[in-house]
mmCIF file of C-alpha atoms and ligand atoms in Angstrom:
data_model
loop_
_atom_site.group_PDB
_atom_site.id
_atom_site.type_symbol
_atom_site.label_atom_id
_atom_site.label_comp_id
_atom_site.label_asym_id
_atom_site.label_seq_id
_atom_site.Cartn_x
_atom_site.Cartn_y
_atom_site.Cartn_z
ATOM 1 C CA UNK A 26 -5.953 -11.802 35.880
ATOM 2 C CA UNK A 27 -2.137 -12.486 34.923
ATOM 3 C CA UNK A 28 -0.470 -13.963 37.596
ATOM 4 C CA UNK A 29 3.739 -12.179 37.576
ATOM 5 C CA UNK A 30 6.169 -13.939 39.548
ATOM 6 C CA UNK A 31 9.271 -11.651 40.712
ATOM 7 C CA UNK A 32 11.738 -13.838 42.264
ATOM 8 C CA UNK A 33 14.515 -11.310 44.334
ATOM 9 C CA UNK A 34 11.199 -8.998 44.719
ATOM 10 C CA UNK A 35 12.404 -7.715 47.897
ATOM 11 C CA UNK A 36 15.849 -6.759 46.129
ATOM 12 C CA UNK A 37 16.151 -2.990 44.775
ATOM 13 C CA UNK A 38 15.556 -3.734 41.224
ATOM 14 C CA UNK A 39 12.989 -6.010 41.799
ATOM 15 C CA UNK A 40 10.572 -4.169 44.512
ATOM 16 C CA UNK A 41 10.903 -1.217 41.582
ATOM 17 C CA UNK A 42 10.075 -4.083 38.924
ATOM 18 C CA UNK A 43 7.004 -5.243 41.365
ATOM 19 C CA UNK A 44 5.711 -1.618 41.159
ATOM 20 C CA UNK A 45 5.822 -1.614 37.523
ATOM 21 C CA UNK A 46 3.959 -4.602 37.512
ATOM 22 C CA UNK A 47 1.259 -3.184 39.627
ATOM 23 C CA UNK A 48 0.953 -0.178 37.686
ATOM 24 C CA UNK A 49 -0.206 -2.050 34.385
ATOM 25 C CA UNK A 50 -2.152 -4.527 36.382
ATOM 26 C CA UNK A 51 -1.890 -8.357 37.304
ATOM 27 C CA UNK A 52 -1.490 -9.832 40.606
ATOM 28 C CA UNK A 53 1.891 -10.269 41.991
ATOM 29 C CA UNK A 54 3.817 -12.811 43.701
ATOM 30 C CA UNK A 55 7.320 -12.364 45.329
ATOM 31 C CA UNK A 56 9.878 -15.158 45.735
ATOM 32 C CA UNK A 57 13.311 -13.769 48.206
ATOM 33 C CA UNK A 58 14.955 -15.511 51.207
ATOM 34 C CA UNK A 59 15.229 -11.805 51.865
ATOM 35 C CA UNK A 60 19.458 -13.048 52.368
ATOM 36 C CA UNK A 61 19.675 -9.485 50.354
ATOM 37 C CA UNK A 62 16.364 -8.364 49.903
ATOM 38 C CA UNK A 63 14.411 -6.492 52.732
ATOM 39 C CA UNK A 64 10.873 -6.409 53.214
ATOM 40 C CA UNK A 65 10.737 -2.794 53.935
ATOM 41 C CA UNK A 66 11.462 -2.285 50.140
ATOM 42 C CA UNK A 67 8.000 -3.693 49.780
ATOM 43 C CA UNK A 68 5.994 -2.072 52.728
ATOM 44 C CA UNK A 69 3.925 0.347 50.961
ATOM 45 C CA UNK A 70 2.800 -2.198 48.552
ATOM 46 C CA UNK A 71 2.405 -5.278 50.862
ATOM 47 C CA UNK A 72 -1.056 -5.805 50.834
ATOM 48 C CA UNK A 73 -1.105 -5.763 47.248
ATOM 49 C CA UNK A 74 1.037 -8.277 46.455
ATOM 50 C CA UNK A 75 1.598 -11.930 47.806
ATOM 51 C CA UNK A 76 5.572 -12.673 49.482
ATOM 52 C CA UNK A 77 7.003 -16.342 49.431
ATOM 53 C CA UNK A 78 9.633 -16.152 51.897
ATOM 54 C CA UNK A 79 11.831 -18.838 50.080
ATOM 55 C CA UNK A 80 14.894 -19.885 48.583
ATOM 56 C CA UNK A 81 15.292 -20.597 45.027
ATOM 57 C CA UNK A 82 17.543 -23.395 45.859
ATOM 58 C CA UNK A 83 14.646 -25.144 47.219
ATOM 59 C CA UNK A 84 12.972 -26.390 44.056
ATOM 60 C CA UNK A 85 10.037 -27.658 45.754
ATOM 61 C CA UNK A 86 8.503 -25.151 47.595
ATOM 62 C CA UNK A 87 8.978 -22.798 44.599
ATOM 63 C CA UNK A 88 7.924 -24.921 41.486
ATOM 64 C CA UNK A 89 4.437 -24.777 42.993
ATOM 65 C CA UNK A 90 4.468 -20.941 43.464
ATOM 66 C CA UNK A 91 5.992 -20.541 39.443
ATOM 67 C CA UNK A 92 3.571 -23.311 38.035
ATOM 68 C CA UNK A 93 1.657 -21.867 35.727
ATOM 69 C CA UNK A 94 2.138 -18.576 35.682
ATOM 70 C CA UNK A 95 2.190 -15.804 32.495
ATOM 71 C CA UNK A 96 5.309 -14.317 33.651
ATOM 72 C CA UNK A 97 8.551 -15.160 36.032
ATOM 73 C CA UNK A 98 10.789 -12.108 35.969
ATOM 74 C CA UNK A 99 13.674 -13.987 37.317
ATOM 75 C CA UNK A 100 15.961 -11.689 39.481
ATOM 76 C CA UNK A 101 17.140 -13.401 42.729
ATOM 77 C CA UNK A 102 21.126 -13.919 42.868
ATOM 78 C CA UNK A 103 24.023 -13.266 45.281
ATOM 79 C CA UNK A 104 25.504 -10.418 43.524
ATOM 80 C CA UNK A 105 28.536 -8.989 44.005
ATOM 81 C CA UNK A 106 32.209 -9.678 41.970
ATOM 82 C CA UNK A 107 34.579 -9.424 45.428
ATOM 83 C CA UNK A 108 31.990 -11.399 47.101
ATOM 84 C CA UNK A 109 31.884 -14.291 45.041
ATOM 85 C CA UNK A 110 35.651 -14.811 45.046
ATOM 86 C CA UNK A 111 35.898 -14.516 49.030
ATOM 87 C CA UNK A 112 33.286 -17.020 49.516
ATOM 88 C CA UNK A 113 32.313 -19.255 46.038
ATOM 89 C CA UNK A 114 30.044 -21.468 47.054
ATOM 90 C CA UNK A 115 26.867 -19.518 48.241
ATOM 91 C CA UNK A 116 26.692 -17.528 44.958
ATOM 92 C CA UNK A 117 27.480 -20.975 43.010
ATOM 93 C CA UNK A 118 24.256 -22.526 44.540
ATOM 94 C CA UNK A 119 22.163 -19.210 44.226
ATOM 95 C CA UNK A 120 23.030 -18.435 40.916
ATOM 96 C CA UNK A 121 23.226 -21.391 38.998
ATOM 97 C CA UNK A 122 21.720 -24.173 41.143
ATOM 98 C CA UNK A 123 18.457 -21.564 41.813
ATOM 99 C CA UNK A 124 18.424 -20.640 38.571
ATOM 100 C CA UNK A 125 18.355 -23.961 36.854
ATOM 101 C CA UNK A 126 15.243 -24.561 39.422
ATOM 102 C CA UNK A 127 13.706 -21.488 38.542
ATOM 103 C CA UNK A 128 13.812 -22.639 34.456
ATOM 104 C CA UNK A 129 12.970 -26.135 35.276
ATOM 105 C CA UNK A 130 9.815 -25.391 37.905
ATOM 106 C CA UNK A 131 8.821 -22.677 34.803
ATOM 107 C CA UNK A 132 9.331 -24.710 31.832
ATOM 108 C CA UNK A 133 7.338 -27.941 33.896
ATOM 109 C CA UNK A 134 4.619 -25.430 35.174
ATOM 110 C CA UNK A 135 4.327 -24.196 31.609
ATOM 111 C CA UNK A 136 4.820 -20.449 31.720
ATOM 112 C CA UNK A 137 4.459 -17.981 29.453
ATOM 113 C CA UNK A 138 8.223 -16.619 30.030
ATOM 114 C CA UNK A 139 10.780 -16.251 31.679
ATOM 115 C CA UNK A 140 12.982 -13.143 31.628
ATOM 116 C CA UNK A 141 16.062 -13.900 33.287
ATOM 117 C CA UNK A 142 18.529 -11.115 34.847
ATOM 118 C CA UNK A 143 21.555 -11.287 33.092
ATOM 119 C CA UNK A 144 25.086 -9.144 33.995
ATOM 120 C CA UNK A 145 27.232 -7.279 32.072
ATOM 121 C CA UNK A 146 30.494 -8.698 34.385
ATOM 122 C CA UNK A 147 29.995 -11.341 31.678
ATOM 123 C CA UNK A 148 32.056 -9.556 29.010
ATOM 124 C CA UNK A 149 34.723 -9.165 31.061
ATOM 125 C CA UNK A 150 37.955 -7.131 29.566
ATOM 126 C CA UNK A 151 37.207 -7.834 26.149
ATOM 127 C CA UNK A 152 39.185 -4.719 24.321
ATOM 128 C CA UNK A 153 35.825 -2.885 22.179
ATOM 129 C CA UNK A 154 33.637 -0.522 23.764
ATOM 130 C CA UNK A 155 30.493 -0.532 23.456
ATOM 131 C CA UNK A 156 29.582 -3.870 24.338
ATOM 132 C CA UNK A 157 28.160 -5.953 21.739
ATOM 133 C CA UNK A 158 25.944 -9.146 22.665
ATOM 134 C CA UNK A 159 27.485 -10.398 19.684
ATOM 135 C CA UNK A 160 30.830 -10.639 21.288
ATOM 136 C CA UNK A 161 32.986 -13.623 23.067
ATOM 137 C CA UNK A 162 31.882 -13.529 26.542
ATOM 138 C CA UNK A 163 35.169 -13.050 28.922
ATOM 139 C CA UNK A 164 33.963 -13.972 32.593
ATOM 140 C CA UNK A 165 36.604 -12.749 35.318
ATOM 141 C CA UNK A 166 35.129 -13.989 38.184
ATOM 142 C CA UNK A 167 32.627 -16.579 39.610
ATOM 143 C CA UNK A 168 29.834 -14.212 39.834
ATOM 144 C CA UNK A 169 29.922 -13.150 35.969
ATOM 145 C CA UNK A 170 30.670 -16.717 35.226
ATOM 146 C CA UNK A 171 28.041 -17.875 36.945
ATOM 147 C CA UNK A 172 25.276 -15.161 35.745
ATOM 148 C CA UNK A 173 26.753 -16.022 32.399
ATOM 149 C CA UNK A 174 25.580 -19.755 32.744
ATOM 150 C CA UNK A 175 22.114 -18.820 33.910
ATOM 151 C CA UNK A 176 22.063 -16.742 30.064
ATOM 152 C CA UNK A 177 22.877 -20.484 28.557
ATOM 153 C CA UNK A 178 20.591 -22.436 30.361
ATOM 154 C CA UNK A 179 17.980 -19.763 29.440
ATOM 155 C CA UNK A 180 18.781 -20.264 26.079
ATOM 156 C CA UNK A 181 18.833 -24.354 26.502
ATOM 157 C CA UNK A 182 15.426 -23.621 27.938
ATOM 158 C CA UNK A 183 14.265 -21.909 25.226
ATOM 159 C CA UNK A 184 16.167 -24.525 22.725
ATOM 160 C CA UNK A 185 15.076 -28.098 24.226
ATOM 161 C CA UNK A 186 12.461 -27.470 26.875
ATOM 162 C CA UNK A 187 9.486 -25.356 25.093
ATOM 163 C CA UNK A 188 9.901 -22.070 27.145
ATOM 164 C CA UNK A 189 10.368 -18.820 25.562
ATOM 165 C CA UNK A 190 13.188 -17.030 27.648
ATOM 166 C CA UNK A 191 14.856 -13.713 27.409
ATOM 167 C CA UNK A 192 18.424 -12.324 29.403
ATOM 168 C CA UNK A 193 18.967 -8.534 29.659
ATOM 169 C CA UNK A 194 22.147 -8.237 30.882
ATOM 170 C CA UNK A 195 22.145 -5.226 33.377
ATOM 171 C CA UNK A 196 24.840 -2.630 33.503
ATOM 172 C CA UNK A 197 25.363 -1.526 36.741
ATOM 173 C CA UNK A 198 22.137 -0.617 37.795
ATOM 174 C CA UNK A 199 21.351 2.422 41.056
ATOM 175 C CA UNK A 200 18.008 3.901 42.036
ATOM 176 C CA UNK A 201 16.161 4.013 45.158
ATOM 177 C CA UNK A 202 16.575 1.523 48.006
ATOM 178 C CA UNK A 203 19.409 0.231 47.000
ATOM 179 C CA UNK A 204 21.185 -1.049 49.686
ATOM 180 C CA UNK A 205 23.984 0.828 50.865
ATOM 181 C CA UNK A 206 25.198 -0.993 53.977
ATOM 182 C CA UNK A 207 27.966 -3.504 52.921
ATOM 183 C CA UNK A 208 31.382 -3.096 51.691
ATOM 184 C CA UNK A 209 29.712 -5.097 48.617
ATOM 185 C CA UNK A 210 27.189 -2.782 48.180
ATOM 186 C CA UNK A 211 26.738 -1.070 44.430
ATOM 187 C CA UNK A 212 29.479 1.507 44.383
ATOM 188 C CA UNK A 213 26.764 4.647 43.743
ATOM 189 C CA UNK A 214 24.679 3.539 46.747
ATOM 190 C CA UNK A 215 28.102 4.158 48.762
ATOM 191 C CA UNK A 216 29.010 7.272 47.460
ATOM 192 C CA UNK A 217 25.389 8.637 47.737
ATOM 193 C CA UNK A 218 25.413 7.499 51.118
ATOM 194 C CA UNK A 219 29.313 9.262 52.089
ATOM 195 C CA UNK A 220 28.048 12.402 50.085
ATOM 196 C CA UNK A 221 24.851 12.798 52.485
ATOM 197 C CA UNK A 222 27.070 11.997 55.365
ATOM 198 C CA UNK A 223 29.583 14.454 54.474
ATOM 199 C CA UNK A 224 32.295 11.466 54.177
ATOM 200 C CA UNK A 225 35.139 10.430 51.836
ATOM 201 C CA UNK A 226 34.283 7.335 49.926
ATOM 202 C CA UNK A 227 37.112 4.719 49.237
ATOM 203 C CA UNK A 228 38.049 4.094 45.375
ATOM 204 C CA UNK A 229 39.214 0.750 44.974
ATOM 205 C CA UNK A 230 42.033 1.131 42.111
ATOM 206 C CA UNK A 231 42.830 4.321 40.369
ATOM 207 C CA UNK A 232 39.252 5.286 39.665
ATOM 208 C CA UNK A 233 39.679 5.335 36.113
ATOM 209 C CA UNK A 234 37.364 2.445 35.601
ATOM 210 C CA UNK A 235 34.205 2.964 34.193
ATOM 211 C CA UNK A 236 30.820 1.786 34.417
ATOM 212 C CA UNK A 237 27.579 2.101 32.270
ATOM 213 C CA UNK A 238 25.493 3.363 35.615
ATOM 214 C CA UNK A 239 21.761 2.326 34.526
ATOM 215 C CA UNK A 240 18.596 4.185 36.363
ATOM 216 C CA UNK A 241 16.668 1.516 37.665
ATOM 217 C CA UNK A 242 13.256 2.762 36.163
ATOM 218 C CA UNK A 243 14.817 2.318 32.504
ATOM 219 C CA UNK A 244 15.888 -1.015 33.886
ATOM 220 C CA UNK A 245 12.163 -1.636 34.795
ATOM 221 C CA UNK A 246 10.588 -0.493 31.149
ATOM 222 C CA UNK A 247 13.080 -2.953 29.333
ATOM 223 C CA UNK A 248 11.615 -5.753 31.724
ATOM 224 C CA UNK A 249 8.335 -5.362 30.883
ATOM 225 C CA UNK A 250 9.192 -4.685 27.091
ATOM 226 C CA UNK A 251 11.538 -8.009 26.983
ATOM 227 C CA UNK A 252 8.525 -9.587 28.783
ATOM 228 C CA UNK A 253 6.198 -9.123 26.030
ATOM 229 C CA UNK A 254 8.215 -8.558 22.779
ATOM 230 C CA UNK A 255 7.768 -11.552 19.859
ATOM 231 C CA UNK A 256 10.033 -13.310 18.220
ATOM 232 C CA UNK A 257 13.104 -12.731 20.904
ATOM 233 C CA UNK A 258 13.000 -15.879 22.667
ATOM 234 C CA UNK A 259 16.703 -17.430 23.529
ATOM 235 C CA UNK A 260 18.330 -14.014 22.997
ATOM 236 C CA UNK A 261 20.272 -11.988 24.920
ATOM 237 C CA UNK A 262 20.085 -7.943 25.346
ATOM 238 C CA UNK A 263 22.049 -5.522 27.206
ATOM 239 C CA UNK A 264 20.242 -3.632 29.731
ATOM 240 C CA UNK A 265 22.451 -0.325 29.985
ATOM 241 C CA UNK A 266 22.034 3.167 29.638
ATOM 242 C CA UNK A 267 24.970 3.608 26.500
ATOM 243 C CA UNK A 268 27.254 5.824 28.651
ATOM 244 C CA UNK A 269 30.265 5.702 30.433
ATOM 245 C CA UNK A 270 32.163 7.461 33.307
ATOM 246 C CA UNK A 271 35.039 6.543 35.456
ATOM 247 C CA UNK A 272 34.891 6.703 38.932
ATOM 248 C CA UNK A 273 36.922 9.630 39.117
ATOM 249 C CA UNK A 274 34.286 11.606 37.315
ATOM 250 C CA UNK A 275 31.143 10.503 38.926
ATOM 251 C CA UNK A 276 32.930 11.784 42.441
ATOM 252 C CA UNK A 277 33.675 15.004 41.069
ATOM 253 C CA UNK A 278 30.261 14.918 39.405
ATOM 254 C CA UNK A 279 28.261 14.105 43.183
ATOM 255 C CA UNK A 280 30.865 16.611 44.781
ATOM 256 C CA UNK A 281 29.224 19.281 42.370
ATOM 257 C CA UNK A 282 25.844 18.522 43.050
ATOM 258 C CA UNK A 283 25.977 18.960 46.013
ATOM 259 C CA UNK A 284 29.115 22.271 46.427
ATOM 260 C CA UNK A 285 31.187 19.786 48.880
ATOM 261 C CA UNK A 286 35.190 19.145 48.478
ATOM 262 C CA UNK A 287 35.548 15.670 49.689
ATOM 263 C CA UNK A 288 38.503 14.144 48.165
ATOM 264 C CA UNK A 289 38.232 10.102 47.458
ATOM 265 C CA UNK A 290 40.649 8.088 49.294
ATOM 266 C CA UNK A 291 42.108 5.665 47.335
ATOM 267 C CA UNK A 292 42.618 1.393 48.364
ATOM 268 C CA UNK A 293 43.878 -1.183 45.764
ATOM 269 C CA UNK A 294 42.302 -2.578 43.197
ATOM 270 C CA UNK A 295 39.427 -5.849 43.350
ATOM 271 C CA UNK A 296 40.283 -9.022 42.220
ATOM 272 C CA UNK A 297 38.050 -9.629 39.071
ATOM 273 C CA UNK A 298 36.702 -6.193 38.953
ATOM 274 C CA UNK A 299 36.321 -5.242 35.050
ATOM 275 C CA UNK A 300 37.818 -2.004 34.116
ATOM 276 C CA UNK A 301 35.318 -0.742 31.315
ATOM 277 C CA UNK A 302 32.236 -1.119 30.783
ATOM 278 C CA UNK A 303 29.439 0.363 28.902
ATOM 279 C CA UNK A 304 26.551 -1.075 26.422
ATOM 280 C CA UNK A 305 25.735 -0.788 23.281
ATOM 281 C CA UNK A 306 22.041 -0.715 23.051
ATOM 282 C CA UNK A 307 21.297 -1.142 19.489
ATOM 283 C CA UNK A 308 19.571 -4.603 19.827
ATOM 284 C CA UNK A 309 17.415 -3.742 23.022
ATOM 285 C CA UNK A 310 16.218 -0.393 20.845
ATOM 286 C CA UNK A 311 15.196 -2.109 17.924
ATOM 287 C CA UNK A 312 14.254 -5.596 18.845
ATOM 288 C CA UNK A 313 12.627 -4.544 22.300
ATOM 289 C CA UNK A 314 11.753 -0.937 21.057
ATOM 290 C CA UNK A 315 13.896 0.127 24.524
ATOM 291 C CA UNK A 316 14.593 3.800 25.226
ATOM 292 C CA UNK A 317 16.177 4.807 28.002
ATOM 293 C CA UNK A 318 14.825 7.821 29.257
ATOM 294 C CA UNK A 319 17.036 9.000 32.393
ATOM 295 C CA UNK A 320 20.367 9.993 31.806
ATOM 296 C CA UNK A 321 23.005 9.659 34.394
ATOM 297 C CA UNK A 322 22.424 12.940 36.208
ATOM 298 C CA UNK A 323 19.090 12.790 36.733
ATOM 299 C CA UNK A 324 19.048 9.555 37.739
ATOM 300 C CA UNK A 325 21.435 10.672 40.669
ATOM 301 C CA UNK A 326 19.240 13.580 42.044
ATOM 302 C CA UNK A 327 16.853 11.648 41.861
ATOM 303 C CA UNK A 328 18.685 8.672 43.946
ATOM 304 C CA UNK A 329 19.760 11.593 46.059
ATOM 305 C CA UNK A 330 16.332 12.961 46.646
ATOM 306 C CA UNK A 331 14.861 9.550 47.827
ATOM 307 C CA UNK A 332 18.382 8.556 49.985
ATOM 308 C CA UNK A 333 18.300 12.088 51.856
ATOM 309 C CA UNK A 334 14.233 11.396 52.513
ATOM 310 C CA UNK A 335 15.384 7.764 53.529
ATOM 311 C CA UNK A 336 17.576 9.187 56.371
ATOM 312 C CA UNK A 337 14.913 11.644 57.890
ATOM 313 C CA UNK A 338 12.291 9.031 57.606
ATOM 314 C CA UNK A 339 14.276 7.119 60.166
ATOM 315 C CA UNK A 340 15.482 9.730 61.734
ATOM 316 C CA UNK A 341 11.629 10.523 62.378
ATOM 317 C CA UNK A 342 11.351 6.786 63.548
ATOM 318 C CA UNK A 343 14.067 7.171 65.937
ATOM 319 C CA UNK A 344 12.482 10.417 67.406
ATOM 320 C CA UNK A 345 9.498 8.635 67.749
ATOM 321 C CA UNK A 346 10.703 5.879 69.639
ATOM 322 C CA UNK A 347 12.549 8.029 71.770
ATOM 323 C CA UNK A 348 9.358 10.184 72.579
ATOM 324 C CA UNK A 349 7.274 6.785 73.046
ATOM 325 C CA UNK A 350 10.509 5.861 75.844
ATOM 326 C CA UNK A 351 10.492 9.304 77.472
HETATM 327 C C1 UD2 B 402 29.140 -5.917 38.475
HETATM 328 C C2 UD2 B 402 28.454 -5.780 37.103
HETATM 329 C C3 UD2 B 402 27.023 -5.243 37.312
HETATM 330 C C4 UD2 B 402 26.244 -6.127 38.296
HETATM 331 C C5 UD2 B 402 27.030 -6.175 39.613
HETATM 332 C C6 UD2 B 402 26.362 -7.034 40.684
HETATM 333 C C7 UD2 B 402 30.376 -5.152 35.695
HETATM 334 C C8 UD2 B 402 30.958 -4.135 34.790
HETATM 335 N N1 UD2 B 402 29.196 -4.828 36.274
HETATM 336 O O1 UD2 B 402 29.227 -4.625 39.022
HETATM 337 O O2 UD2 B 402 26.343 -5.182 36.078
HETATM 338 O O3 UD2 B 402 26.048 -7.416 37.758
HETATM 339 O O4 UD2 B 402 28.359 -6.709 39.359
HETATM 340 O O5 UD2 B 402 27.147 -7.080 41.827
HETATM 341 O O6 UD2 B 402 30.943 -6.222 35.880
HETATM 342 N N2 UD2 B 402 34.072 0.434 44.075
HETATM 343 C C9 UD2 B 402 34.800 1.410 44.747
HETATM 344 N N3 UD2 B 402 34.456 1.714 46.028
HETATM 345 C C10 UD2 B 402 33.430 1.091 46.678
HETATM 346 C C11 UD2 B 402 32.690 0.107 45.993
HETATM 347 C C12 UD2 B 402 33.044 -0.202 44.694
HETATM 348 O O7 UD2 B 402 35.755 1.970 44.198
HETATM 349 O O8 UD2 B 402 33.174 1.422 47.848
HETATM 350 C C13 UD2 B 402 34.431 0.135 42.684
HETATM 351 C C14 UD2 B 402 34.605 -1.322 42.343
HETATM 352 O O9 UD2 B 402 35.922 -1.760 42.601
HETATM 353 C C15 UD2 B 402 34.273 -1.281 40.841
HETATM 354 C C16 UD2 B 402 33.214 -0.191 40.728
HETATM 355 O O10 UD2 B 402 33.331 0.591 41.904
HETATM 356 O O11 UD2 B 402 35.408 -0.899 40.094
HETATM 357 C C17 UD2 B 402 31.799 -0.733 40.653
HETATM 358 O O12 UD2 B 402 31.652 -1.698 41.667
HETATM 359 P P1 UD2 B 402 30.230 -2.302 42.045
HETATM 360 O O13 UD2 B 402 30.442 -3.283 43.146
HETATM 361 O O14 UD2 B 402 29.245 -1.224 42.233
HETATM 362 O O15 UD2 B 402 29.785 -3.022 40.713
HETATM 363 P P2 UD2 B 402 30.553 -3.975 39.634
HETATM 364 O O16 UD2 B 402 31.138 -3.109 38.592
HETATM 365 O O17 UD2 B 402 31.397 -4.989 40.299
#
C-alpha cells in the first residue's frame, strides 16, 4: 500500500489534503509540531491515519518517518507576511532550515516525490497581472523570500540530488478549519468569523488590494495531480483560482450573503503586504490537467456553512459541559 507523508497535516490545507489522500487510498502519515496545526482538524479521521508530533527542524526524528516513502506532500511552514517581519527567525528556521531537511531526509530515503508548497507572496509587486511562473520573482518580505528558497532548493533537489520535485505556489487559499483566531490569521477566515458574529472586520490599507482567494478543495485536486503528473519535475505551478477581488468587494460581497450592513473599519497598511495578486493558470491546466472547479462564491457559502456549524458544535460542547457541572 503507498505510504503519503503530509508534513503540516494538522494545518487547514493539509488535514483537507490528508482526506484526499484517504479517499483514493494509501496509508497516511502526518508530520506537525501542531505550533499552527490542531489536532482537532484531524479527529474524525484519527484512527485512520498515523500523527508524528514533530518538528521539521529536527532532521532526525523525521528522516526516518519520510524514508522511503511514494509521496511527501510537503506543507508545514510558519505562514504569515506581518508575522515574519515582527519576529524573523522562527519562520527562517521553519521554512528554510525544515524544508532543506524535509528534501534532504526525502532525497536520502529515496522517495518517489516531493511536492513542495510554494506561495504566491513570491512575486511580489511585479507590475503584470496575471501572474506568470515565468516571471522575475520580487519577494517583499521574509516569509515570501523564504517560501521562495524552499521552490530553489526543490529545484536543486530535483537538479543534483535524484528526486523528482514539484512547487505549486498557492494563492491565498480559505476553506474549512481554517484558523481564525490570530490577528495573522488568513484574512477570509476573519471576515467569515466577524460576519457570523455580527462584527466589523478591520481592513488593513485602503482595501483595494486584491487577492486570488483559492477554495481549498481545488487546492487539494492540484496536489494530487502535481503528485502524479510526468515529466514536471523541478517546475513550478501556480496554485490559484485565476480571479481577483479587492478587499473592498469581498466585504460587500459577505455583507450580501448574508443581508447585514457592517461597514469595515479601516487600520494602515502591512509592511510587505503585496497589493495584487492573482494567477494565471495556464501551466497548471495544461501540464497538470488542473481545473478549478469552485469559484469564489461558492467556495464562501460553503466556508460559511461549515464556520456557522463550527460555532454550534461548540456551542453544543459547552452546553454539555455545563449540564455534566449542573
Ligand atoms: C500571503 C500569500 C498567500 C499565502 C499567505 C500565508 C500573497 C499575495 N499571498 O497571503 O498565498 O502564502 O501569505 O500567510 O502574498 N487583511 C486585512 N484584515 C485582516 C487580515 C488581513 O485587511 O484582518 C489584509 C492583509 O493586509 C492583506 C490581505 O488582507 O492585504 C490578505 O492577507 P492574508 O494575511 O490573508 O494573506 P496574504 O495576502 O498576506
Amino acid at each position: 500500500m503507498n505510504r503519503y507523508i503530509v508534513t503540516g497535516g494538522a494545518g487547514f490545507i493539509g488535514s483537507a489534503l490528508v482526506r484526499g489522500l484517504l479517499a483514493q487510498g494509501g496509508r497516511v502519515h502526518v508530520i506537525d509540531n501542531l505550533s499552527t496545526g490542531n489536532l482537532d482538524n484531524l479527529e474524525d479521521i484519527a484512527d485512520q491515519i498515523t500523527v508524528h508530533e514533530f518538528d521539521i527542524c529536527d532532521y532526525d526524528r523525521i528522516a526516518p518517518v519520510i524514508a522511503g516513502a511514494q509521496r511527501v506532500f510537503h506543507l508545514a511552514a510558519l505562514p504569515s507576511v506581518p508575522k515574519s517581519i515582527l519576529d524573523p527567525v522562527p519562520s527562517h528556521q521553519s521554512n528554510i532550515d525544515g524544508t532543506f531537511n524535509v528534501f534532504r531526509a526525502a532525497a536520502e530515503g529515496k522517495v518517489g516525490r516531493v511536492v513542495y508548497a510554494a506561495s504566491s507572496s513570491a512575486y511580489g509587486d511585479t507590475p503584470a497581472l496575471p501572474k506568470v511562473e515565468t516571471m522575475t520573482p520580487q519577494p517583499k518580505s521574509p516569509y515570501a523570500l523564504q517560501k521562495l528558497v524552499g521552490e530553489y532548493y526543490a529545484a536543486i533537489f530535483s537538479e543534483c540530488f535524484n528526486l523528482e520535485t514539484v512547487s505549486l505556489r498557492f494563492f491565498n487559499v480559505f476553506g474549512p478549519r481554517q484558523d481564525p483566531t490570530s490577528v495573522y490569521s488568513g484574512v477570509l477566515s476573519i471576515f467569515l468569523t466577524c460576519l457570523i458574529e455580527r462584527r466589523s472586520p478591520t481592513i488593513f490599507g485602503d482595501g483595494e488590494q486584491s487577492r486570488d482567494f483559492t477554495y481549498v478543495e481545488d487546492v487539494v485536486k492540484l496536489l494530487l495531480k502535481a503528485s502524479e503528473a510526468r515529466g514536471v519535475s523541478g517546475k513550478v505551478f501556480n496554485a490559484g483560482n485565476g480571479g481577483r477581488y479587492t478587499l473592498n468587494e469581498t466585504w460587500r460581497l459577505l455583507q450580501k450573503l448574508e443581508g447585514v450592513n457592517l461597514p469595515a473599519q479601516y487600520g494602515p497598511p502591512r509592511a510587505g503586504d503585496v497589493r495584487d495578486s492573482q494567477a494565471d493558470t495556464t501551466a497548471a491546466v495544461q501540464e497538470l490537467r488542473h481545473a478549478p472547479q469552485f469559484t469564489f462564491e461558492q467556495g464562501l457559502r460553503l466556508t460559511l456553512d461549515w464556520y456557522r456549524a463550527d460555532v454550534a458544535r461548540k456551542q453544543g460542547r459547552v452546553a454539555a459541559g455545563a449540564n455534566l457541572v449542573s
